[in-house]
Coordinates of C-alpha atoms in Angstrom, one line a residue:
X1 CA 82.0 90.1 91.4
X2 CA 84.1 87.9 93.7
X3 CA 87.6 89.1 93.9
X4 CA 90.5 87.1 96.0
X5 CA 90.1 88.2 99.9
X6 CA 92.3 90.9 101.2
X7 CA 93.0 90.9 105.1
X8 CA 90.2 93.2 106.7
X9 CA 91.4 96.8 107.7
X10 CA 89.3 98.2 110.3
X11 CA 90.1 102.3 111.5
X12 CA 87.6 102.0 114.1
X13 CA 87.5 103.4 117.7
X14 CA 91.0 104.9 117.7
X15 CA 90.6 106.3 114.7
X16 CA 87.3 107.2 114.6
X17 CA 88.7 109.5 117.4
X18 CA 91.1 110.7 115.9
X19 CA 88.6 111.5 113.2
X20 CA 86.7 113.3 115.5
X21 CA 89.4 114.9 117.5
X22 CA 88.7 118.5 118.4
X23 CA 85.2 118.6 117.5
X24 CA 83.3 117.5 120.3
X25 CA 81.1 120.4 120.8
X26 CA 80.1 120.1 116.7
X27 CA 76.7 118.8 116.0
X28 CA 77.8 115.9 113.3
X29 CA 80.6 114.1 114.1
X30 CA 82.6 111.1 112.6
X31 CA 82.0 108.4 115.1
X32 CA 83.4 105.3 114.0
X33 CA 85.6 104.5 110.1
X34 CA 86.1 101.2 109.5
X35 CA 88.0 99.5 105.6
X36 CA 87.9 96.8 105.0
X37 CA 86.4 94.0 103.5
X38 CA 82.9 95.3 104.7
X39 CA 79.1 95.4 104.1
X40 CA 76.2 98.0 106.3
X41 CA 72.7 97.0 106.8
X42 CA 70.6 99.7 108.3
X43 CA 66.9 99.7 109.3
X44 CA 64.2 102.1 111.4
X45 CA 61.3 101.4 113.6
X46 CA 58.8 103.4 114.8
X47 CA 55.8 102.6 116.6
X48 CA 53.6 104.7 119.5
X49 CA 52.9 100.9 121.0
X50 CA 56.5 101.1 121.9
X51 CA 57.3 97.5 120.7
X52 CA 58.1 95.5 117.7
X53 CA 61.1 94.6 115.6
X54 CA 63.8 95.9 113.6
X55 CA 66.0 93.7 110.6
X56 CA 69.4 93.2 109.8
X57 CA 70.1 91.9 106.3
X58 CA 73.4 89.7 106.5
X59 CA 74.8 87.3 104.1
X60 CA 75.9 83.9 105.0
X61 CA 80.0 84.2 106.3
X62 CA 79.9 87.4 107.4
X63 CA 81.1 88.2 110.9
X64 CA 79.9 91.2 112.6
X65 CA 82.4 93.7 113.0
X66 CA 80.5 96.2 114.4
X67 CA 76.5 97.0 115.5
X68 CA 74.7 100.2 117.0
X69 CA 71.1 100.8 118.4
X70 CA 70.3 104.7 117.9
X71 CA 67.1 106.0 119.8
X72 CA 65.3 109.3 118.5
X73 CA 63.4 111.4 120.8
X74 CA 61.2 114.6 120.4
X75 CA 62.0 116.0 124.3
X76 CA 65.4 115.9 125.6
X77 CA 65.7 112.7 128.5
X78 CA 67.4 109.8 128.6
X79 CA 66.7 107.2 126.0
X80 CA 65.8 103.4 127.6
X81 CA 64.6 100.1 126.8
X82 CA 65.7 96.5 125.6
X83 CA 66.8 94.8 122.7
X84 CA 66.1 91.1 122.4
X85 CA 65.4 91.3 126.3
X86 CA 68.5 92.9 126.6
X87 CA 68.7 96.1 128.4
X88 CA 70.3 98.8 126.7
X89 CA 73.1 101.4 128.2
X90 CA 72.5 104.8 125.6
X91 CA 74.6 107.7 125.5
X92 CA 72.9 111.4 124.5
X93 CA 74.3 113.1 121.6
X94 CA 73.0 116.5 121.9
X95 CA 70.0 118.4 121.5
X96 CA 68.7 120.2 118.4
X97 CA 66.3 123.4 118.3
X98 CA 66.1 122.7 122.6
X99 CA 64.0 119.4 122.4
X100 CA 65.3 117.1 119.5
X101 CA 67.7 114.3 120.7
X102 CA 68.9 111.1 119.5
X103 CA 71.5 108.6 121.6
X104 CA 73.4 105.8 120.8
X105 CA 73.8 102.2 122.3
X106 CA 76.5 99.6 121.2
X107 CA 74.6 96.5 120.5
X108 CA 77.3 94.0 118.8
X109 CA 77.5 91.8 121.8
X110 CA 73.6 91.4 121.3
X111 CA 73.4 91.5 117.5
X112 CA 77.1 89.7 116.7
X113 CA 76.1 86.1 118.6
X114 CA 72.8 86.1 117.0
X115 CA 74.8 86.7 113.4
X116 CA 77.8 85.3 113.3
X117 CA 77.8 81.5 111.9
X118 CA 74.3 81.9 110.8
X119 CA 72.3 80.8 107.5
X120 CA 72.3 84.0 106.4
X121 CA 69.4 86.6 105.5
X122 CA 66.8 88.5 107.2
X123 CA 67.6 88.8 111.6
X124 CA 64.7 90.3 113.5
X125 CA 65.8 91.8 116.7
X126 CA 63.0 92.6 119.5
X127 CA 62.4 96.3 120.2
X128 CA 60.6 97.5 123.4
X129 CA 60.9 101.1 124.1
X130 CA 60.9 102.5 128.0
X131 CA 61.1 106.0 127.5
X132 CA 58.0 108.0 127.1
X133 CA 59.2 110.1 124.4
X134 CA 61.3 107.8 122.1
X135 CA 60.0 108.2 118.3
X136 CA 61.7 105.1 117.1
X137 CA 64.7 103.5 116.2
X138 CA 67.6 102.7 113.7
X139 CA 70.1 99.9 113.3
X140 CA 73.6 99.8 112.0
X141 CA 75.3 96.9 111.4
X142 CA 78.7 96.7 109.9
X143 CA 80.1 93.0 109.2
X144 CA 83.3 91.5 106.8
X145 CA 82.8 89.7 104.3
X146 CA 85.6 87.9 102.0
X147 CA 83.7 87.6 99.1
X148 CA 83.3 91.6 99.1
X149 CA 85.8 94.0 97.4
X150 CA 87.1 96.8 100.2
X151 CA 85.1 99.7 100.9
X152 CA 85.0 102.5 103.9
X153 CA 82.1 102.5 105.7
X154 CA 81.8 106.1 107.7
X155 CA 79.5 106.1 110.8
X156 CA 79.0 110.2 111.8
X157 CA 76.0 110.9 114.3
X158 CA 74.8 113.9 116.9
X159 CA 72.4 116.0 116.0
X160 CA 71.2 118.9 113.6
X161 CA 72.8 122.4 113.7
X162 CA 71.0 125.1 112.6
X163 CA 73.2 126.4 109.9
X164 CA 74.2 123.3 108.6
X165 CA 76.2 120.5 108.8
X166 CA 79.3 119.1 106.8
X167 CA 80.8 115.5 106.6
X168 CA 83.2 114.4 103.7
X169 CA 85.6 111.4 102.4
X170 CA 88.5 112.1 100.8
X171 CA 90.7 109.5 98.8
X172 CA 94.6 109.3 98.0
X173 CA 93.3 108.5 94.3
X174 CA 91.1 109.8 92.0
X175 CA 87.5 108.0 92.0
X176 CA 86.2 106.5 89.0
X177 CA 82.4 106.1 89.2
X178 CA 82.2 104.6 85.7
X179 CA 84.6 101.7 87.0
X180 CA 82.7 98.1 87.2
X181 CA 81.6 97.2 91.0
X182 CA 82.1 101.3 92.0
X183 CA 79.5 102.2 94.8
X184 CA 79.4 105.1 97.0
X185 CA 76.1 105.3 98.6
X186 CA 74.5 107.4 101.9
X187 CA 71.6 106.4 104.2
X188 CA 71.0 109.0 107.1
X189 CA 68.4 108.6 110.0
X190 CA 66.2 111.5 110.9
X191 CA 63.8 112.3 113.6
X192 CA 60.5 114.1 114.5
X193 CA 60.7 114.3 110.3
X194 CA 56.9 114.5 109.8
X195 CA 53.8 116.0 111.0
X196 CA 49.9 115.7 110.9
X197 CA 50.4 117.2 106.9
X198 CA 52.8 114.3 106.2
X199 CA 52.2 114.5 102.8
X200 CA 52.6 117.7 102.1
X201 CA 56.9 117.8 103.5
X202 CA 56.2 120.6 105.4
X203 CA 59.1 119.2 107.7
X204 CA 62.2 119.1 105.1
X205 CA 65.8 118.5 105.2
X206 CA 68.3 119.3 102.4
X207 CA 70.9 117.5 101.3
X208 CA 73.7 118.7 98.5
X209 CA 76.7 116.4 97.1
X210 CA 79.7 118.2 95.7
X211 CA 77.6 121.5 95.9
X212 CA 74.7 120.1 93.7
X213 CA 71.7 119.5 95.3
X214 CA 70.5 115.9 95.6
X215 CA 67.3 116.6 97.2
X216 CA 65.3 119.1 98.9
X217 CA 62.6 116.9 100.7
X218 CA 64.5 114.5 103.0
X219 CA 62.1 113.4 106.0
X220 CA 58.4 112.0 106.3
X221 CA 58.1 109.2 108.7
X222 CA 59.0 106.1 106.4
X223 CA 60.0 103.3 109.0
X224 CA 56.3 104.1 111.4
X225 CA 54.2 100.8 111.5
X226 CA 51.5 102.7 112.3
X227 CA 48.8 104.1 110.2
X228 CA 49.0 107.7 110.6
X229 CA 52.1 109.9 111.8
X230 CA 52.2 111.0 115.9
X231 CA 55.1 111.9 118.6
X232 CA 55.9 108.1 119.0
X233 CA 56.3 106.9 115.3
X234 CA 58.4 110.0 113.6
X235 CA 61.2 108.5 112.4
X236 CA 62.7 107.7 109.2
X237 CA 66.0 106.0 107.9
X238 CA 67.6 105.1 104.7
X239 CA 67.2 101.2 105.1
X240 CA 67.8 97.6 102.7
X241 CA 65.2 97.4 102.0
X242 CA 64.5 101.0 100.6
X243 CA 65.6 101.6 96.9
X244 CA 67.6 104.7 95.8
X245 CA 65.8 108.1 96.0
X246 CA 65.8 109.1 92.5
X247 CA 67.7 112.2 91.9
X248 CA 71.0 113.2 89.7
X249 CA 72.8 116.9 89.1
X250 CA 70.2 119.6 87.9
X251 CA 67.1 117.2 88.6
X252 CA 67.4 116.8 92.6
X253 CA 64.2 115.1 94.3
X254 CA 61.3 116.8 95.2
X255 CA 58.6 114.9 96.2
X256 CA 58.4 114.0 99.2
X257 CA 57.0 110.8 99.4
X258 CA 59.6 109.4 96.8
X259 CA 62.6 110.6 98.9
X260 CA 63.6 107.5 100.8
X261 CA 66.7 108.1 102.9
X262 CA 69.1 106.2 101.6
X263 CA 70.8 107.5 98.1
X264 CA 73.1 106.8 95.6
X265 CA 76.2 109.6 95.2
X266 CA 77.9 108.0 92.1
X267 CA 76.0 110.5 89.7
X268 CA 77.6 113.1 91.5
X269 CA 80.5 112.2 91.1
X270 CA 83.2 113.1 88.5
X271 CA 85.8 110.8 87.4
X272 CA 88.8 111.8 89.5
X273 CA 87.4 113.3 92.5
X274 CA 89.3 112.4 95.6
X275 CA 86.5 113.8 97.8
X276 CA 82.9 113.1 98.2
X277 CA 81.5 116.6 99.9
X278 CA 78.2 116.6 102.0
X279 CA 76.0 119.9 103.5
X280 CA 72.9 118.4 105.0
X281 CA 70.2 121.3 106.2
X282 CA 66.6 121.6 108.1
X283 CA 65.3 125.5 107.1
X284 CA 62.3 124.3 108.8
X285 CA 64.3 124.0 112.3
X286 CA 61.7 120.9 112.9
X287 CA 63.3 117.5 112.3
X288 CA 66.9 116.2 113.4
X289 CA 69.2 114.7 110.7
X290 CA 70.7 112.5 113.7
X291 CA 72.8 109.6 112.0
X292 CA 74.5 109.7 108.4
X293 CA 76.5 106.1 106.9
X294 CA 78.3 106.3 104.0
X295 CA 79.5 103.4 102.3
X296 CA 82.2 103.7 99.2
X297 CA 84.6 101.7 97.3
X298 CA 87.9 101.8 98.1
X299 CA 89.6 103.3 101.3
X300 CA 88.9 107.1 102.1
X301 CA 89.0 109.2 105.5
X302 CA 85.6 110.1 106.4
X303 CA 85.1 113.9 108.0
X304 CA 82.3 115.2 110.0
X305 CA 82.1 118.7 111.4
X306 CA 85.0 117.8 113.9
X307 CA 87.4 119.0 111.6
X308 CA 90.4 117.8 109.0
X309 CA 92.7 115.0 110.3
X310 CA 96.3 115.9 111.2
X311 CA 99.1 115.0 108.1
X312 CA 100.2 112.6 111.1
X313 CA 96.6 111.1 111.1
X314 CA 96.3 110.9 106.9
X315 CA 99.4 108.9 107.0
X316 CA 98.9 106.1 109.3
X317 CA 95.5 105.9 107.7
X318 CA 97.3 105.3 104.4
X319 CA 100.3 103.1 105.7
X320 CA 97.6 101.2 106.9
X321 CA 94.7 100.9 104.3
X322 CA 98.3 99.9 102.6
X323 CA 97.8 101.8 99.2
X324 CA 93.9 100.0 98.6
X325 CA 92.8 103.8 97.7
X326 CA 92.8 102.9 93.9
X327 CA 90.7 99.7 94.2
X328 CA 87.3 100.3 92.9
X329 CA 85.8 97.0 92.0
X330 CA 82.7 95.9 93.9
X331 CA 79.6 94.4 92.0
X332 CA 77.0 97.5 93.1
X333 CA 73.9 95.4 94.6
X334 CA 70.7 96.2 97.3
X335 CA 70.7 94.3 100.1
X336 CA 68.3 91.6 100.4
X337 CA 65.0 93.2 101.5
X338 CA 63.8 92.1 105.0

């Protein structure tokens, strides 16, 4: 649905720091939160060949706000590699179960010149892995486009806590999942998320939304381009070209091969809810949800394991958002497949 363009309101580096204040040692923290006329593209890649490409799908007339490349590793080491021939400076995100680790690189300066002013559609970026224990990558691109309605995009990253991780988005006004254009989705990045018995789903994670089970079988190496699962390609990322995983209250997804790590949260939201709460858990202790990305209609405040913002943060965010929390009129649509 096309609507009048509003000024882009971005809660980025400063807000992200405020939202995760005091939670530097927590496993899954709010990294960035953005609010405005925004869209999201995510993709994954894994291969034992250590080289390939990853795609961002961005419509014409868009401007890249931020872009991040994540590297998932199966042993704690320094991630390294290139994107379109540019050397990457990765920041490690902590270690899960003593051996799983993810790292993040800011690739905005690499991605933006390719996309900004372009014709729109699928943009391919060449990846070269130079760290020997890399399973694959996840690319997250946030872009602004005046034809889009107001959305909140939250990026949380880190590693899986043994007791599970909690995150949420809170809103000043009640949500209405039945409103035209409302959307609420989650995409995750999961490392070391398969083994030699991949189709049996022996390495899985559970996800609950608002206290209700959404899936029992998040995992698999969906984004490997290799024929067989093995160290070097064990990664899955909810991506633009993935269908939504079918799940509803009382009917969680139980088929390992039908969980695509991209989730429509709308069935788990009741009209009037002011919060979307998420809990993830890896009971087998052998895969690593290192990334959660929310995209939800309206203006919200994203929380992670780092805690709840102080009231002053709420007030500042709400003043900046200008009362846009009640705007829920975006048309839900799939992004163009790569």
